[in-house]
mmCIF file of C-alpha atoms in Angstrom:
data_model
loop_
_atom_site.group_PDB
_atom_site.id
_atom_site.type_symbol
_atom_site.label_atom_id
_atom_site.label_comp_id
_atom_site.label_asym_id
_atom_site.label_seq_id
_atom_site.Cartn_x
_atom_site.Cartn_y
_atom_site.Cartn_z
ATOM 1 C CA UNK T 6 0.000 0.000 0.000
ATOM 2 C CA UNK T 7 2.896 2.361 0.276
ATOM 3 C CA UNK T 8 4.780 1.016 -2.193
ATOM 4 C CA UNK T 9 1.500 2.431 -4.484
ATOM 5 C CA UNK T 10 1.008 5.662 -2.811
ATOM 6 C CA UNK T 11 4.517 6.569 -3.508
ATOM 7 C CA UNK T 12 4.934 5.597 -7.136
ATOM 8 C CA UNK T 13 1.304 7.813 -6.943
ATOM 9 C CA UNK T 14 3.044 10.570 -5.607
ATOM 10 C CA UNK T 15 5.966 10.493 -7.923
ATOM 11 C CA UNK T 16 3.714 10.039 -10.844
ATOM 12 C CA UNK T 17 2.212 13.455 -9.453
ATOM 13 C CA UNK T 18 5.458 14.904 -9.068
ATOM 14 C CA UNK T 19 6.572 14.039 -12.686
ATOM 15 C CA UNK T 20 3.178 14.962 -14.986
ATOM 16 C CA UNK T 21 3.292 18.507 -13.188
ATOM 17 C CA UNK T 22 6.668 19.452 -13.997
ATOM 18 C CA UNK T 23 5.906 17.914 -18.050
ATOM 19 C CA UNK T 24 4.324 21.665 -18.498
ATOM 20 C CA UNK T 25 7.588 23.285 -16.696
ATOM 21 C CA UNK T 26 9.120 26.338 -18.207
ATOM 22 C CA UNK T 27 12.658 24.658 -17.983
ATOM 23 C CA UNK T 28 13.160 22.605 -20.902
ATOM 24 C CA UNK T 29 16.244 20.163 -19.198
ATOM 25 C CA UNK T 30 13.190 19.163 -16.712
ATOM 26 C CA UNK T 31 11.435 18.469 -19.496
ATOM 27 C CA UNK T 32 13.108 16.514 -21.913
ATOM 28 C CA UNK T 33 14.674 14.770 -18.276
ATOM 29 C CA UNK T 34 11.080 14.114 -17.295
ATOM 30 C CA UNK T 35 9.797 12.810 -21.564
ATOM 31 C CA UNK T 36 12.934 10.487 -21.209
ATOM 32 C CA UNK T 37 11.862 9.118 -17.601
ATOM 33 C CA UNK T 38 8.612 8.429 -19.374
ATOM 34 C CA UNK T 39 9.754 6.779 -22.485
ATOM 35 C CA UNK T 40 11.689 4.406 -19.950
ATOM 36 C CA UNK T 41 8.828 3.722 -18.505
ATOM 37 C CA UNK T 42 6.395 3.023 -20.615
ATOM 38 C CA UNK T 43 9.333 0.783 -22.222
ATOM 39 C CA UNK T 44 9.934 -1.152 -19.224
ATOM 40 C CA UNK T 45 6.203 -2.065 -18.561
ATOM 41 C CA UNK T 46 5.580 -2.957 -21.807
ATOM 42 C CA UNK T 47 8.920 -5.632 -21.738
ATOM 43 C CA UNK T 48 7.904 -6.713 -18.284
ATOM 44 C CA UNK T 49 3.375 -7.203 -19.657
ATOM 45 C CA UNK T 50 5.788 -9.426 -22.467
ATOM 46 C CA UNK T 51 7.236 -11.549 -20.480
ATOM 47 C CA UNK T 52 4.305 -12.246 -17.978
ATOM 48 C CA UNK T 53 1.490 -11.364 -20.273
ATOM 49 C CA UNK T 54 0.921 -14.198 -22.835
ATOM 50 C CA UNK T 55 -2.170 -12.061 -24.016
ATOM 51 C CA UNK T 56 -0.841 -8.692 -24.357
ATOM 52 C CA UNK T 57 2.460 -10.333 -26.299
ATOM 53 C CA UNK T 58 0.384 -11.555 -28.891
ATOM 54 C CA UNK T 59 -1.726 -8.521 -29.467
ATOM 55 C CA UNK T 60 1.508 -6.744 -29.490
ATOM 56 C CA UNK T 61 3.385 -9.107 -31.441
ATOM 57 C CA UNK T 62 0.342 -9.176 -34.274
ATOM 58 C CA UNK T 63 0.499 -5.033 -34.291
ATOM 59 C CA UNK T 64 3.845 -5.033 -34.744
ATOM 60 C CA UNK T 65 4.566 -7.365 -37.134
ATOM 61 C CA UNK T 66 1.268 -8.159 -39.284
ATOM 62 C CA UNK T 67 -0.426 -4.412 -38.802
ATOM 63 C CA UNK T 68 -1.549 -4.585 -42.165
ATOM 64 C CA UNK T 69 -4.178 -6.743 -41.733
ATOM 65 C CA UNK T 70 -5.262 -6.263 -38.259
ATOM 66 C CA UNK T 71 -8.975 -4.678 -37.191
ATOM 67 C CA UNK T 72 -9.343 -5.001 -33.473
ATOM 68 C CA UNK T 73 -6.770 -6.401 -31.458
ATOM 69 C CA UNK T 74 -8.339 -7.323 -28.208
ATOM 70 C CA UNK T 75 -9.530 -10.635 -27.832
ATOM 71 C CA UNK T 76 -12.368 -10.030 -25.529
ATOM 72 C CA UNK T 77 -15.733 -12.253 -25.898
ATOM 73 C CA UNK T 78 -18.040 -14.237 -24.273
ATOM 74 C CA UNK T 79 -20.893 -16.879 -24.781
ATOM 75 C CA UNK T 80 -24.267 -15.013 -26.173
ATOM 76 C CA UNK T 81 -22.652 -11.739 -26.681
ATOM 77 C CA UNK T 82 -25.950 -10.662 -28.810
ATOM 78 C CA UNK T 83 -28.353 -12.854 -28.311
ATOM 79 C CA UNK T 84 -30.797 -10.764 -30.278
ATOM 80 C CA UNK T 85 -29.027 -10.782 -33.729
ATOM 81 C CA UNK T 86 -28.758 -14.305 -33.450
ATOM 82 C CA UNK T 87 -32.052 -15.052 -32.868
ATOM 83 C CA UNK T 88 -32.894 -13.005 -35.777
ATOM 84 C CA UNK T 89 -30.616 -14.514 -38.397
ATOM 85 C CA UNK T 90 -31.804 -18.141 -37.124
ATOM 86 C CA UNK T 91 -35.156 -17.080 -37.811
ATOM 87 C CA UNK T 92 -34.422 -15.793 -41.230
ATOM 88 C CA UNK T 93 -32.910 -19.333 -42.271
ATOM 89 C CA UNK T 94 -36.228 -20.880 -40.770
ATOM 90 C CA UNK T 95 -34.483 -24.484 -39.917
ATOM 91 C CA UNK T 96 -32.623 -24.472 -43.339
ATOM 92 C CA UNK T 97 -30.140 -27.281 -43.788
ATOM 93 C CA UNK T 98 -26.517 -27.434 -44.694
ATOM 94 C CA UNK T 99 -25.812 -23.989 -43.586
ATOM 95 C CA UNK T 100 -22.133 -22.638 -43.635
ATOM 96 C CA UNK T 101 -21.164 -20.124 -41.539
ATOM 97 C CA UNK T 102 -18.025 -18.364 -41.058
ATOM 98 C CA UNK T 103 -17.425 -15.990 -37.617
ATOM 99 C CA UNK T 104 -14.944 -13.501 -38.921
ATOM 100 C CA UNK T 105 -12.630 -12.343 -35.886
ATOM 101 C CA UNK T 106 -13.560 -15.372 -33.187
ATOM 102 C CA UNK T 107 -11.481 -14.716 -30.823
ATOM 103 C CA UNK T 108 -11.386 -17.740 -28.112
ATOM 104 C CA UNK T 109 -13.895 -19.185 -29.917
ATOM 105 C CA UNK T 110 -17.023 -18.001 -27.450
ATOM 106 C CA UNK T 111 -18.969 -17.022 -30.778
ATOM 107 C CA UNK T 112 -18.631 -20.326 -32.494
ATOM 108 C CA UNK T 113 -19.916 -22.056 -28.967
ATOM 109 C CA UNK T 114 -22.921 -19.764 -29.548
ATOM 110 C CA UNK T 115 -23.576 -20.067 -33.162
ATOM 111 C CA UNK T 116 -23.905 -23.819 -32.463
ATOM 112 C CA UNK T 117 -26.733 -23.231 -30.045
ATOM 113 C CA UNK T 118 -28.715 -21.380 -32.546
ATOM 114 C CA UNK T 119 -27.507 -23.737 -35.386
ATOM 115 C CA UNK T 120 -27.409 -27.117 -34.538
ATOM 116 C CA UNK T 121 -26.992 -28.451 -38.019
ATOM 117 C CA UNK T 122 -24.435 -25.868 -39.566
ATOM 118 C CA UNK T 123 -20.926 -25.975 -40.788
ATOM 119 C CA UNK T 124 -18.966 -23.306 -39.013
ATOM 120 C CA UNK T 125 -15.398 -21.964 -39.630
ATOM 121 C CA UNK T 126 -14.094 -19.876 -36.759
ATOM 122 C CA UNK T 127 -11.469 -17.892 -37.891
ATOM 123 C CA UNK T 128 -9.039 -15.251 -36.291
ATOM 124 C CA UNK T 129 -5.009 -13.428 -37.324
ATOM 125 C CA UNK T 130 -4.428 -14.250 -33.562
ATOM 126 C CA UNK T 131 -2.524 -16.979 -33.164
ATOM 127 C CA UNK T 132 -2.748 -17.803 -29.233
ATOM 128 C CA UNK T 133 -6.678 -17.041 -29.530
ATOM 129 C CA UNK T 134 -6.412 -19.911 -32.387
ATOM 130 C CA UNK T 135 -4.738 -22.449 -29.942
ATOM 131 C CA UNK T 136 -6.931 -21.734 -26.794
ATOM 132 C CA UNK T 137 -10.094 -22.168 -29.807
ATOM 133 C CA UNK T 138 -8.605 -25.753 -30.838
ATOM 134 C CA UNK T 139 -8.819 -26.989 -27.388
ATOM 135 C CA UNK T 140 -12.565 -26.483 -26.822
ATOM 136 C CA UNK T 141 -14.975 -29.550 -26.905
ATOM 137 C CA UNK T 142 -16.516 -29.179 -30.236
ATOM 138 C CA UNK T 143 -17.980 -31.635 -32.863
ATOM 139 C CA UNK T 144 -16.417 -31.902 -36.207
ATOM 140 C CA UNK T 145 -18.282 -29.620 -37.758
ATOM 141 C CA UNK T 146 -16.350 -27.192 -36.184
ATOM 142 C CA UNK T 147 -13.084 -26.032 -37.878
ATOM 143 C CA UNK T 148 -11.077 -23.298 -36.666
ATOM 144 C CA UNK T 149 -8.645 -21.438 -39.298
ATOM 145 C CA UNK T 150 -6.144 -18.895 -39.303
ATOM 146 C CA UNK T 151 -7.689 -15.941 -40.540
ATOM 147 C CA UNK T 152 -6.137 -15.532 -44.243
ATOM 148 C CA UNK T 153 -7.788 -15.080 -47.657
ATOM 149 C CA UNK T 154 -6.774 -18.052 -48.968
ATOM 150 C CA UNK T 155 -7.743 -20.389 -46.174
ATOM 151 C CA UNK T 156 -11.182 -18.158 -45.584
ATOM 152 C CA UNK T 157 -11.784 -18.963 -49.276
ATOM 153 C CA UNK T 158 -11.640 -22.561 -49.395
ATOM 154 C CA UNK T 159 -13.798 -23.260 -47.097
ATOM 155 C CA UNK T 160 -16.163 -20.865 -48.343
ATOM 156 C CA UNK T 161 -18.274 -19.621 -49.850
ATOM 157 C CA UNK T 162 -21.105 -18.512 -46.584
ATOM 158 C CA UNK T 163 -24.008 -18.650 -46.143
ATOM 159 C CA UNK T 164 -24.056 -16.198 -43.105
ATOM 160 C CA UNK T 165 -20.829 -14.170 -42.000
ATOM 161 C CA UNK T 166 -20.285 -12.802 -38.623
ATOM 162 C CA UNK T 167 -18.290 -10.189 -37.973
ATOM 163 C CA UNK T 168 -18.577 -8.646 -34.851
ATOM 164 C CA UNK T 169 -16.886 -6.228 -33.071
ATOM 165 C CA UNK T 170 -14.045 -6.858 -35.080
ATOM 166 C CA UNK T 171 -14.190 -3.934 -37.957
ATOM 167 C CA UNK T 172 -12.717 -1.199 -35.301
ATOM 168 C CA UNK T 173 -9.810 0.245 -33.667
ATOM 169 C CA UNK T 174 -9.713 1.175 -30.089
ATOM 170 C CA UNK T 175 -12.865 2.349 -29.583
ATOM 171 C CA UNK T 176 -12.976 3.313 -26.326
ATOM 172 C CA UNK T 177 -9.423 5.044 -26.327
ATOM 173 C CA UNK T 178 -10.401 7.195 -29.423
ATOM 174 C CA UNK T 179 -13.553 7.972 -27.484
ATOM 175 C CA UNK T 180 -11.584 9.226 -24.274
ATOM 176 C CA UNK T 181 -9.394 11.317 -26.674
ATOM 177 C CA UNK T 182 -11.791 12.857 -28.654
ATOM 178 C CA UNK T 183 -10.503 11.845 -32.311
ATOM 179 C CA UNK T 184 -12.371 13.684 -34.533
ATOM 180 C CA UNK T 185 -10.768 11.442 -37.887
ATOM 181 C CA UNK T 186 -9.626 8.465 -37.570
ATOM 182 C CA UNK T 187 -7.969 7.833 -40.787
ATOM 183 C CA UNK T 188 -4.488 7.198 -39.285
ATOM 184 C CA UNK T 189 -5.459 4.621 -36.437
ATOM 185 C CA UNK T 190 -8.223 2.871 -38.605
ATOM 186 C CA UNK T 191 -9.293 4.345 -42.311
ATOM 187 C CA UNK T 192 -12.626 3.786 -43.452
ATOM 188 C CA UNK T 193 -10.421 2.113 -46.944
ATOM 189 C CA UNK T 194 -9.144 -0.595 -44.597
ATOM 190 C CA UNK T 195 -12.602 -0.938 -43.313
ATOM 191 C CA UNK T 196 -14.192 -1.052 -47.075
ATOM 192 C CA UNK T 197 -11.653 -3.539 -48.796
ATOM 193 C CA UNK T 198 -12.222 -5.948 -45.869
ATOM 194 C CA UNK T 199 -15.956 -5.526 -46.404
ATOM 195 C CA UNK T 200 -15.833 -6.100 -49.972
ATOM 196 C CA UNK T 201 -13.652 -9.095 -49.183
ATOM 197 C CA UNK T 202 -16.381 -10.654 -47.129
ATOM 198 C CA UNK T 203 -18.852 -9.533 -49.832
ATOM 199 C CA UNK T 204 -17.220 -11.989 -52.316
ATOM 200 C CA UNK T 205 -17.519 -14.854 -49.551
ATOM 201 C CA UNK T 206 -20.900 -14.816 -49.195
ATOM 202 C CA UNK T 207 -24.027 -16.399 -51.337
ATOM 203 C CA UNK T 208 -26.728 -14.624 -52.761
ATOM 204 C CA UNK T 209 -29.327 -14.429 -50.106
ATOM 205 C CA UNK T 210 -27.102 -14.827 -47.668
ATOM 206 C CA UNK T 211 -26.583 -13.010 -44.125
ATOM 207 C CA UNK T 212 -23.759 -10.357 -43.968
ATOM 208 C CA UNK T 213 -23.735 -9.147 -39.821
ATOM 209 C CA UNK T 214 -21.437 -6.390 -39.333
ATOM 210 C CA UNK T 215 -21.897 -5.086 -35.581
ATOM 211 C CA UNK T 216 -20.411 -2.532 -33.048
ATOM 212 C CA UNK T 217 -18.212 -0.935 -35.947
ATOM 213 C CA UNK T 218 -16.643 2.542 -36.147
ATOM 214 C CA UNK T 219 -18.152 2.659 -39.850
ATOM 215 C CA UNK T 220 -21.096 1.954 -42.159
ATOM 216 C CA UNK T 221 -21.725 -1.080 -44.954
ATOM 217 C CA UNK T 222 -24.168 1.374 -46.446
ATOM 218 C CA UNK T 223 -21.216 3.920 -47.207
ATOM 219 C CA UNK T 224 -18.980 1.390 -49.132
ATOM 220 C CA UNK T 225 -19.095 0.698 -52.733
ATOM 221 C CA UNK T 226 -21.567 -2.716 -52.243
ATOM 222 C CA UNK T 227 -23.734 -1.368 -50.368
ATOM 223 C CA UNK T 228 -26.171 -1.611 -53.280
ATOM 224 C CA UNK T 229 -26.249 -5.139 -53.388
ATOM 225 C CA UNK T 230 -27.134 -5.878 -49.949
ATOM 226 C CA UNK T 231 -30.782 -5.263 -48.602
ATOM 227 C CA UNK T 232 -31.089 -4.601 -44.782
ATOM 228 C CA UNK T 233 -32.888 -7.352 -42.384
ATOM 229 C CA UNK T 234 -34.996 -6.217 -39.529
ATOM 230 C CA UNK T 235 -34.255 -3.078 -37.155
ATOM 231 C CA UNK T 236 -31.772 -4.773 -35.813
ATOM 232 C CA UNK T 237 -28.788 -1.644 -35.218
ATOM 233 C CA UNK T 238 -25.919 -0.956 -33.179
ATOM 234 C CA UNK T 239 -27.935 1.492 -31.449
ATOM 235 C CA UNK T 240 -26.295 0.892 -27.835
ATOM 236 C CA UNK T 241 -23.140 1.468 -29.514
ATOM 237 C CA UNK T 242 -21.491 4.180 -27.289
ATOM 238 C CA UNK T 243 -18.375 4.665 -29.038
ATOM 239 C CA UNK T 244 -17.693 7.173 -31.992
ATOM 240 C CA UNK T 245 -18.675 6.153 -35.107
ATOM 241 C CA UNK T 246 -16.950 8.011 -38.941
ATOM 242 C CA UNK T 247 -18.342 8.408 -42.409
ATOM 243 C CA UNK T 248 -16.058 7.711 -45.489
ATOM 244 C CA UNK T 249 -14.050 10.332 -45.216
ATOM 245 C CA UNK T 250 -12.837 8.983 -41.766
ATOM 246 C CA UNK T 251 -14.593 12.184 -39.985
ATOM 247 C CA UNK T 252 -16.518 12.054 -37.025
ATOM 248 C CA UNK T 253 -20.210 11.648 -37.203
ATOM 249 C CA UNK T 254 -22.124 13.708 -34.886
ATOM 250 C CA UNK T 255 -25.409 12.874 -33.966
ATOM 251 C CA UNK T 256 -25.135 9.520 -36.051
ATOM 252 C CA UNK T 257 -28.241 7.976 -37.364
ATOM 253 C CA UNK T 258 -29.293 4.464 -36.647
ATOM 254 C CA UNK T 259 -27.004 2.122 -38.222
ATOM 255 C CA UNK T 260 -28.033 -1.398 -38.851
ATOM 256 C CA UNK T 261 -26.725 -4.396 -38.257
ATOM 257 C CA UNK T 262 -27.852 -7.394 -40.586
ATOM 258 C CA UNK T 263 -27.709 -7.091 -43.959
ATOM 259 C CA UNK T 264 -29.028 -9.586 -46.490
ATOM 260 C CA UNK T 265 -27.473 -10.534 -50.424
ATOM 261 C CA UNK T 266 -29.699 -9.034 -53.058
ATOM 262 C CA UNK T 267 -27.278 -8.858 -55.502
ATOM 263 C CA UNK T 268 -24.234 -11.286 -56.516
#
């Protein structure tokens, strides 16, 4: 409990005299904080086996990465899924691909609600994979690393989840007030994955794209998909952008389930 009130205290100390007049104090005090921030992200490495491989995938495969936590957990939405069971009305020989499962707490779901389906579970992080290939599942249940070529060939989908993975730090660009977000997450890396997806996915099929920092209906397939239901990302407290990567203010409804019109 000391310990804690001191480092407290110094911490104190330290962001007060960032603002000081005397610039040795503050490049002395920047440089105490760059060593900082370095050691505790070398000591979360070696005793974090989570936060080493978001921070491994970031650095090393940021091209292709939307979220990077791997947060989840078992009937996340329980009223999208209910809704996109009901629109397949007991069909058989569904195939369904969850974009972005994490631990694989989505694919546990998706069974519930589709007994009968194929599912592919697929996600870039690696330890998520291995924690997902331990869990109790039948076999028609595959999990996949998440790359075009393997997505394809098990494709193509008749439903795709993908949800909340199209985003980037959502709550931190909240608490900072980021009015465009073009440089931590552009609405172009947001559109060509969409339009990846798009090409996955039969006619008449279900496209779910929920808690997102952007809009299907702004990309360039948007014509091709129809919407299903009210179902929206209404109770989505985070910012949300329009193509231009700008801040929407007052943002209307945005919907959540979209179905296939249009190959």
């Amino acid at each position: 409990m000391i310990a804690m009130q001191l480092i407290g205290t110094a911490k104190r100390m330290l962001k007060e005299h960032r603002s000081s007049r005397n610039l040795i104090i503050r490049l002395g005090v920047s440089c105490f904080y760059v060593l900082w921030n370095a050691a505790q992200t070398t000591r979360k490495m070696f005793v974090d086996s989570n936060f080493r491989s978001i921070f491994l995938l970031r650095l090393l495969n940021s091209k292709n990465v939307h979220q990077t936590t791997s947060l989840t957990c078992i009937n996340r939405y329980p009223t999208i899924f209910l809704a996109c069971q009901e629109y397949f009305n007991g069909k058989e020989d569904l195939k369904i691909l969850s974009y972005g499962c994490s631990t694989g707490e989505e694919v546990l779901t998706l069974r519930q609600f589709f007994p009968n389906a194929q599912i592919i579970g697929t996600d870039i992080n690696k330890r998520s994979l291995e924690l997902c290939k331990k869990l109790p599942v039948d076999d028609n249940i595959t999990f996949i690393y998440s790359s075009p070529r393997e997505i394809e060939k098990h494709g193509p989908y008749d439903a795709i989840f993908c949800m909340p993975v199209l985003q980037r730090n959502p709550h931190e660009v909240a608490a900072k007030g980021i009015s465009n977000l073009k440089k931590i997450y552009s609405f172009e890396k947001f559109e060509t994955q969409i339009m990846a997806l798009d090409k996955l996915l039969n006619q008449k099929g279900l496209l779910i794209v929920h808690y997102t920092q952007y809009s299907l209906c702004d990309t360039r397939v948007a014509s091709k998909y129809g919407v299903l239901g009210d179902y929206n990302q209404n109770d989505y407290l985070s910012p949300v952008f329009d193509k231009n990567s700008n801040l929407v203010k007052n943002p209307p409804s945005q919907n959540s389930i979209f179905i296939k019109s249009q190959k």
